[in-house]
PDB file of C-alpha atoms in Angstrom:
ATOM      1  CA  MET A   1      57.421  -7.261   9.065  1.00 57.00           C
ATOM      2  CA  GLU A   2      55.541  -8.713   6.091  1.00 55.00           C
ATOM      3  CA  PRO A   3      56.326  -7.293   2.651  1.00 54.00           C
ATOM      4  CA  ILE A   4      53.625  -4.982   1.261  1.00 57.00           C
ATOM      5  CA  LEU A   5      52.210  -6.095  -2.062  1.00 50.00           C
ATOM      6  CA  THR A   6      52.168  -3.198  -4.502  1.00 53.00           C
ATOM      7  CA  LEU A   7      51.267  -3.009  -8.158  1.00 48.00           C
ATOM      8  CA  ALA A   8      54.939  -2.323  -8.969  1.00 55.00           C
ATOM      9  CA  SER A   9      56.027  -5.562  -7.257  1.00 52.00           C
ATOM     10  CA  LEU A  10      53.869  -7.700  -9.593  1.00 46.00           C
ATOM     11  CA  PRO A  11      55.220  -9.100 -12.875  1.00 53.00           C
ATOM     12  CA  SER A  12      54.245  -6.899 -15.828  1.00 55.00           C
ATOM     13  CA  LEU A  13      51.647  -9.263 -17.340  1.00 48.00           C
ATOM     14  CA  ARG A  14      49.992  -9.752 -13.976  1.00 50.00           C
ATOM     15  CA  ARG A  15      50.178  -5.982 -13.343  1.00 51.00           C
ATOM     16  CA  PHE A  16      48.425  -5.381 -16.669  1.00 50.00           C
ATOM     17  CA  SER A  17      45.703  -7.931 -15.778  1.00 50.00           C
ATOM     18  CA  VAL A  18      45.148  -6.348 -12.366  1.00 46.00           C
ATOM     19  CA  CYS A  19      44.927  -2.882 -13.953  1.00 48.00           C
ATOM     20  CA  LEU A  20      42.384  -4.131 -16.476  1.00 44.00           C
ATOM     21  CA  ALA A  21      40.336  -5.775 -13.737  1.00 49.00           C
ATOM     22  CA  LEU A  22      40.384  -2.588 -11.641  1.00 48.00           C
ATOM     23  CA  LEU A  23      39.485  -0.457 -14.656  1.00 48.00           C
ATOM     24  CA  GLY A  24      36.651  -2.824 -15.544  1.00 51.00           C
ATOM     25  CA  ALA A  25      35.316  -2.710 -12.003  1.00 49.00           C
ATOM     26  CA  CYS A  26      35.430   1.090 -11.966  1.00 52.00           C
ATOM     27  CA  LEU A  27      33.723   1.453 -15.324  1.00 51.00           C
ATOM     28  CA  SER A  28      31.121  -1.255 -14.947  1.00 46.00           C
ATOM     29  CA  GLY A  29      29.544   0.357 -11.880  1.00 51.00           C
ATOM     30  CA  PRO A  30      28.257   3.434 -13.750  1.00 53.00           C
ATOM     31  CA  ILE A  31      27.329   1.325 -16.769  1.00 52.00           C
ATOM     32  CA  LEU A  32      25.313  -1.058 -14.615  1.00 49.00           C
ATOM     33  CA  ARG A  33      23.665   1.839 -12.784  1.00 68.00           C
ATOM     34  CA  ALA A  34      22.791   3.504 -16.097  1.00 69.00           C
ATOM     35  CA  GLU A  35      21.331   0.227 -17.371  1.00 73.00           C
ATOM     36  CA  GLU A  36      19.369  -0.196 -14.134  1.00 71.00           C
ATOM     37  CA  ALA A  37      18.059   3.368 -14.512  1.00 65.00           C
ATOM     38  CA  ARG A  38      16.953   2.679 -18.105  1.00 72.00           C
ATOM     39  CA  THR A  39      15.234  -0.525 -16.980  1.00 76.00           C
ATOM     40  CA  LEU A  40      13.487   1.285 -14.124  1.00 76.00           C
ATOM     41  CA  LEU A  41      12.381   4.089 -16.469  1.00 77.00           C
ATOM     42  CA  ALA A  42      11.004   1.545 -18.941  1.00 82.00           C
ATOM     43  CA  GLN A  43       9.126  -0.255 -16.145  1.00 85.00           C
ATOM     44  CA  GLN A  44       7.724   3.011 -14.816  1.00 86.00           C
ATOM     45  CA  SER A  45       6.683   4.129 -18.323  1.00 88.00           C
ATOM     46  CA  GLU A  46       4.893   0.821 -18.820  1.00 89.00           C
ATOM     47  CA  ALA A  47       3.155   1.134 -15.438  1.00 89.00           C
ATOM     48  CA  VAL A  48       2.118   4.717 -16.262  1.00 91.00           C
ATOM     49  CA  GLY A  49       0.673   3.511 -19.578  1.00 91.00           C
ATOM     50  CA  GLU A  50      -1.358   0.841 -17.779  1.00 91.00           C
ATOM     51  CA  VAL A  51      -2.706   3.321 -15.216  1.00 91.00           C
ATOM     52  CA  VAL A  52      -3.591   5.880 -17.906  1.00 93.00           C
ATOM     53  CA  LEU A  53      -5.332   3.188 -19.940  1.00 92.00           C
ATOM     54  CA  GLY A  54      -7.207   2.090 -16.826  1.00 90.00           C
ATOM     55  CA  ILE A  55      -8.358   5.642 -16.086  1.00 93.00           C
ATOM     56  CA  LEU A  56      -9.478   6.140 -19.696  1.00 93.00           C
ATOM     57  CA  SER A  57     -11.475   2.896 -19.538  1.00 91.00           C
ATOM     58  CA  PHE A  58     -13.646   4.267 -16.742  1.00 91.00           C
ATOM     59  CA  VAL A  59     -14.388   7.695 -18.228  1.00 94.00           C
ATOM     60  CA  ARG A  60     -17.366   8.578 -20.403  1.00 95.00           C
ATOM     61  CA  TRP A  61     -17.710  11.587 -22.672  1.00 95.00           C
ATOM     62  CA  PRO A  62     -21.006  13.279 -23.598  1.00 95.00           C
ATOM     63  CA  ASP A  63     -20.530  12.141 -27.213  1.00 92.00           C
ATOM     64  CA  GLU A  64     -18.723   8.827 -26.818  1.00 91.00           C
ATOM     65  CA  PRO A  65     -15.941   8.662 -29.459  1.00 92.00           C
ATOM     66  CA  GLY A  66     -15.186   5.552 -31.495  1.00 91.00           C
ATOM     67  CA  GLU A  67     -11.499   6.149 -30.880  1.00 93.00           C
ATOM     68  CA  LEU A  68      -9.897   8.247 -28.196  1.00 94.00           C
ATOM     69  CA  HIS A  69      -7.405  10.989 -28.951  1.00 96.00           C
ATOM     70  CA  LEU A  70      -4.912  11.451 -26.143  1.00 96.00           C
ATOM     71  CA  CYS A  71      -2.703  14.505 -26.492  1.00 97.00           C
ATOM     72  CA  VAL A  72       0.620  14.671 -24.678  1.00 97.00           C
ATOM     73  CA  VAL A  73       1.531  18.237 -23.705  1.00 97.00           C
ATOM     74  CA  GLY A  74       4.717  19.571 -22.164  1.00 96.00           C
ATOM     75  CA  PRO A  75       7.970  17.825 -21.299  1.00 95.00           C
ATOM     76  CA  THR A  76       7.251  14.318 -19.994  1.00 94.00           C
ATOM     77  CA  GLU A  77       9.356  11.625 -18.421  1.00 92.00           C
ATOM     78  CA  PHE A  78       7.067   8.600 -18.564  1.00 91.00           C
ATOM     79  CA  ALA A  79       4.992   8.995 -21.759  1.00 91.00           C
ATOM     80  CA  ASP A  80       6.987   6.634 -24.017  1.00 86.00           C
ATOM     81  CA  ASP A  81       4.535   3.727 -23.795  1.00 85.00           C
ATOM     82  CA  ILE A  82       1.555   6.058 -24.139  1.00 89.00           C
ATOM     83  CA  LEU A  83       2.919   7.552 -27.353  1.00 90.00           C
ATOM     84  CA  GLN A  84       3.168   4.069 -28.904  1.00 88.00           C
ATOM     85  CA  GLY A  85      -0.626   3.926 -28.978  1.00 82.00           C
ATOM     86  CA  MET A  86      -2.872   1.629 -26.977  1.00 86.00           C
ATOM     87  CA  SER A  87      -6.198  -0.123 -27.062  1.00 84.00           C
ATOM     88  CA  GLN A  88      -8.725  -0.278 -24.283  1.00 84.00           C
ATOM     89  CA  PRO A  89      -9.954  -3.691 -23.096  1.00 80.00           C
ATOM     90  CA  SER A  90     -13.112  -2.991 -25.115  1.00 84.00           C
ATOM     91  CA  GLY A  91     -10.937  -2.803 -28.253  1.00 87.00           C
ATOM     92  CA  ARG A  92     -11.357   0.947 -28.679  1.00 90.00           C
ATOM     93  CA  PRO A  93      -8.076   2.400 -29.968  1.00 93.00           C
ATOM     94  CA  VAL A  94      -6.319   5.207 -28.114  1.00 94.00           C
ATOM     95  CA  HIS A  95      -4.263   7.365 -30.452  1.00 94.00           C
ATOM     96  CA  ALA A  96      -1.650   9.479 -28.724  1.00 95.00           C
ATOM     97  CA  GLN A  97       0.405  12.325 -30.086  1.00 95.00           C
ATOM     98  CA  ARG A  98       2.414  15.237 -28.799  1.00 96.00           C
ATOM     99  CA  ARG A  99       0.849  18.666 -29.085  1.00 97.00           C
ATOM    100  CA  ALA A 100       2.149  22.120 -28.252  1.00 97.00           C
ATOM    101  CA  LEU A 101       0.749  23.837 -25.191  1.00 96.00           C
ATOM    102  CA  ASP A 102      -0.555  26.698 -27.311  1.00 95.00           C
ATOM    103  CA  ASP A 103      -2.206  24.441 -29.916  1.00 96.00           C
ATOM    104  CA  PRO A 104      -5.775  25.809 -30.300  1.00 93.00           C
ATOM    105  CA  ARG A 105      -7.071  22.316 -31.193  1.00 95.00           C
ATOM    106  CA  LEU A 106      -6.421  20.876 -27.699  1.00 96.00           C
ATOM    107  CA  ALA A 107      -9.977  21.633 -26.583  1.00 94.00           C
ATOM    108  CA  THR A 108     -11.666  20.322 -29.724  1.00 94.00           C
ATOM    109  CA  GLU A 109      -9.525  17.433 -31.008  1.00 96.00           C
ATOM    110  CA  CYS A 110      -8.286  15.869 -27.772  1.00 96.00           C
ATOM    111  CA  HIS A 111     -10.521  13.731 -25.558  1.00 97.00           C
ATOM    112  CA  ALA A 112      -7.804  13.526 -22.922  1.00 96.00           C
ATOM    113  CA  LEU A 113      -4.587  15.345 -22.121  1.00 97.00           C
ATOM    114  CA  TYR A 114      -1.506  13.785 -20.580  1.00 96.00           C
ATOM    115  CA  LEU A 115       0.382  16.712 -19.099  1.00 97.00           C
ATOM    116  CA  GLY A 116       4.077  16.835 -18.374  1.00 95.00           C
ATOM    117  CA  VAL A 117       5.918  19.578 -16.537  1.00 93.00           C
ATOM    118  CA  LEU A 118       3.937  22.827 -16.786  1.00 93.00           C
ATOM    119  CA  SER A 119       4.140  25.912 -14.635  1.00 92.00           C
ATOM    120  CA  ASP A 120       1.106  26.979 -12.593  1.00 89.00           C
ATOM    121  CA  ALA A 121       0.588  29.868 -15.017  1.00 92.00           C
ATOM    122  CA  GLU A 122       0.682  27.515 -18.024  1.00 94.00           C
ATOM    123  CA  ASN A 123      -1.757  25.162 -16.276  1.00 91.00           C
ATOM    124  CA  ARG A 124      -4.160  28.039 -15.542  1.00 92.00           C
ATOM    125  CA  GLN A 125      -4.039  29.295 -19.143  1.00 94.00           C
ATOM    126  CA  LEU A 126      -4.587  25.783 -20.487  1.00 95.00           C
ATOM    127  CA  PHE A 127      -7.565  25.069 -18.247  1.00 94.00           C
ATOM    128  CA  GLU A 128      -9.123  28.450 -19.050  1.00 94.00           C
ATOM    129  CA  ARG A 129      -9.053  27.387 -22.733  1.00 94.00           C
ATOM    130  CA  LEU A 130     -10.524  23.982 -21.853  1.00 93.00           C
ATOM    131  CA  ALA A 131     -13.473  25.447 -19.935  1.00 91.00           C
ATOM    132  CA  ASN A 132     -16.803  24.098 -21.259  1.00 91.00           C
ATOM    133  CA  HIS A 133     -15.044  21.314 -23.207  1.00 95.00           C
ATOM    134  CA  PRO A 134     -15.266  17.668 -22.048  1.00 96.00           C
ATOM    135  CA  VAL A 135     -11.525  16.956 -21.880  1.00 96.00           C
ATOM    136  CA  LEU A 136      -9.997  14.636 -19.294  1.00 96.00           C
ATOM    137  CA  SER A 137      -6.639  15.707 -17.833  1.00 96.00           C
ATOM    138  CA  ILE A 138      -3.958  13.467 -16.363  1.00 96.00           C
ATOM    139  CA  SER A 139      -0.852  15.110 -14.940  1.00 96.00           C
ATOM    140  CA  GLU A 140       2.554  13.501 -14.628  1.00 94.00           C
ATOM    141  CA  HIS A 141       3.950  16.224 -12.333  1.00 89.00           C
ATOM    142  CA  ASP A 142       1.402  17.821 -10.003  1.00 89.00           C
ATOM    143  CA  PRO A 143       1.822  16.517  -6.445  1.00 85.00           C
ATOM    144  CA  SER A 144      -0.805  18.931  -5.104  1.00 87.00           C
ATOM    145  CA  CYS A 145      -3.294  17.898  -7.844  1.00 89.00           C
ATOM    146  CA  SER A 146      -4.611  21.403  -8.329  1.00 80.00           C
ATOM    147  CA  VAL A 147      -5.007  24.102 -10.958  1.00 75.00           C
ATOM    148  CA  GLY A 148      -7.562  22.187 -13.021  1.00 86.00           C
ATOM    149  CA  ASN A 149      -5.875  18.793 -13.198  1.00 92.00           C
ATOM    150  CA  MET A 150      -8.293  15.908 -12.678  1.00 94.00           C
ATOM    151  CA  PHE A 151      -5.972  12.946 -12.226  1.00 95.00           C
ATOM    152  CA  CYS A 152      -2.441  13.344 -10.893  1.00 94.00           C
ATOM    153  CA  LEU A 153      -0.027  10.452 -11.089  1.00 94.00           C
ATOM    154  CA  ASN A 154       2.176   9.486  -8.160  1.00 92.00           C
ATOM    155  CA  ILE A 155       4.986   7.620  -9.874  1.00 89.00           C
ATOM    156  CA  GLY A 156       7.041   5.492  -7.539  1.00 82.00           C
ATOM    157  CA  ARG A 157       8.855   2.202  -7.400  1.00 72.00           C
ATOM    158  CA  PRO A 158       7.361  -0.084  -8.531  1.00 68.00           C
ATOM    159  CA  ARG A 159       3.766   1.176  -8.301  1.00 83.00           C
ATOM    160  CA  VAL A 160       2.002   4.068  -9.942  1.00 89.00           C
ATOM    161  CA  THR A 161      -0.951   5.474  -8.034  1.00 89.00           C
ATOM    162  CA  PHE A 162      -2.996   8.586  -8.606  1.00 92.00           C
ATOM    163  CA  SER A 163      -4.777  11.379  -6.832  1.00 92.00           C
ATOM    164  CA  ILE A 164      -7.979  12.937  -8.026  1.00 92.00           C
ATOM    165  CA  ASN A 165      -9.282  16.477  -7.838  1.00 92.00           C
ATOM    166  CA  LEU A 166     -13.041  15.974  -7.476  1.00 91.00           C
ATOM    167  CA  ASP A 167     -13.777  19.643  -8.116  1.00 92.00           C
ATOM    168  CA  SER A 168     -11.980  19.495 -11.464  1.00 92.00           C
ATOM    169  CA  VAL A 169     -13.776  16.273 -12.400  1.00 92.00           C
ATOM    170  CA  ALA A 170     -17.158  17.818 -11.539  1.00 91.00           C
ATOM    171  CA  ARG A 171     -16.428  20.827 -13.787  1.00 90.00           C
ATOM    172  CA  SER A 172     -14.985  18.840 -16.689  1.00 91.00           C
ATOM    173  CA  GLY A 173     -18.044  17.564 -18.533  1.00 92.00           C
ATOM    174  CA  VAL A 174     -16.777  13.960 -18.444  1.00 95.00           C
ATOM    175  CA  ARG A 175     -18.172  11.257 -16.168  1.00 94.00           C
ATOM    176  CA  VAL A 176     -15.845   9.092 -14.117  1.00 93.00           C
ATOM    177  CA  HIS A 177     -17.020   5.710 -12.835  1.00 91.00           C
ATOM    178  CA  PRO A 178     -17.248   5.606  -9.022  1.00 87.00           C
ATOM    179  CA  ASN A 179     -14.876   2.616  -8.817  1.00 84.00           C
ATOM    180  CA  VAL A 180     -12.030   4.775 -10.123  1.00 82.00           C
ATOM    181  CA  LEU A 181     -12.889   7.448  -7.597  1.00 77.00           C
ATOM    182  CA  LYS A 182     -12.565   4.849  -4.831  1.00 78.00           C
ATOM    183  CA  LEU A 183      -9.054   3.895  -5.975  1.00 77.00           C
ATOM    184  CA  ALA A 184      -7.765   7.445  -5.931  1.00 73.00           C
ATOM    185  CA  ARG A 185      -6.358   9.470  -3.112  1.00 57.00           C
ATOM    186  CA  ARG A 186      -8.890  12.307  -3.127  1.00 49.00           C
ATOM    187  CA  LYS A 187      -7.957  15.970  -3.255  1.00 46.00           C
ATOM    188  CA  ALA A 188     -10.532  18.214  -1.609  1.00 43.00           C
ATOM    189  CA  ALA A 189     -11.929  21.113  -3.603  1.00 44.00           C
ATOM    190  CA  SER A 190      -9.549  24.052  -3.551  1.00 43.00           C
TER     191      SER A 190
END
């Protein structure tokens, strides 16, 4: 019978080295996974920013603003790049800032809303306040693309796509270029 190699049978310096190697292997797994998660989140945030900027580039408001004001409302996961500020290919700046859900200026000072996690009741209340105001809405978390949201992001790896609620777009007061409508997965009127 062959002798079984155990940690106790190794010389002390070698035992210490093996323990360090095992400890390093155990600890590096979660560290690497956490780093991979941060990298993935950063990539997804960047992709979301590009899609949002693309959507904004193909929308027209009744009174075309010199600079767009994008308001971020609710808890978001992928709005980091958006909040850094952007410029459209035309050079028009897009200023982004967080606003509270109950901020009365959402309908008058925001050309577009980027919505995070909101309940159906919060969505309904928000869109009741936005009625008759030309405000574009882009939702980060609305898989059904309903309750007033116009554009709903589908955030995956590595692509970000979007759905569109044509009924909400028709009621919004903003015009969306037909090419963007072709790219979207359409949501029938509800």
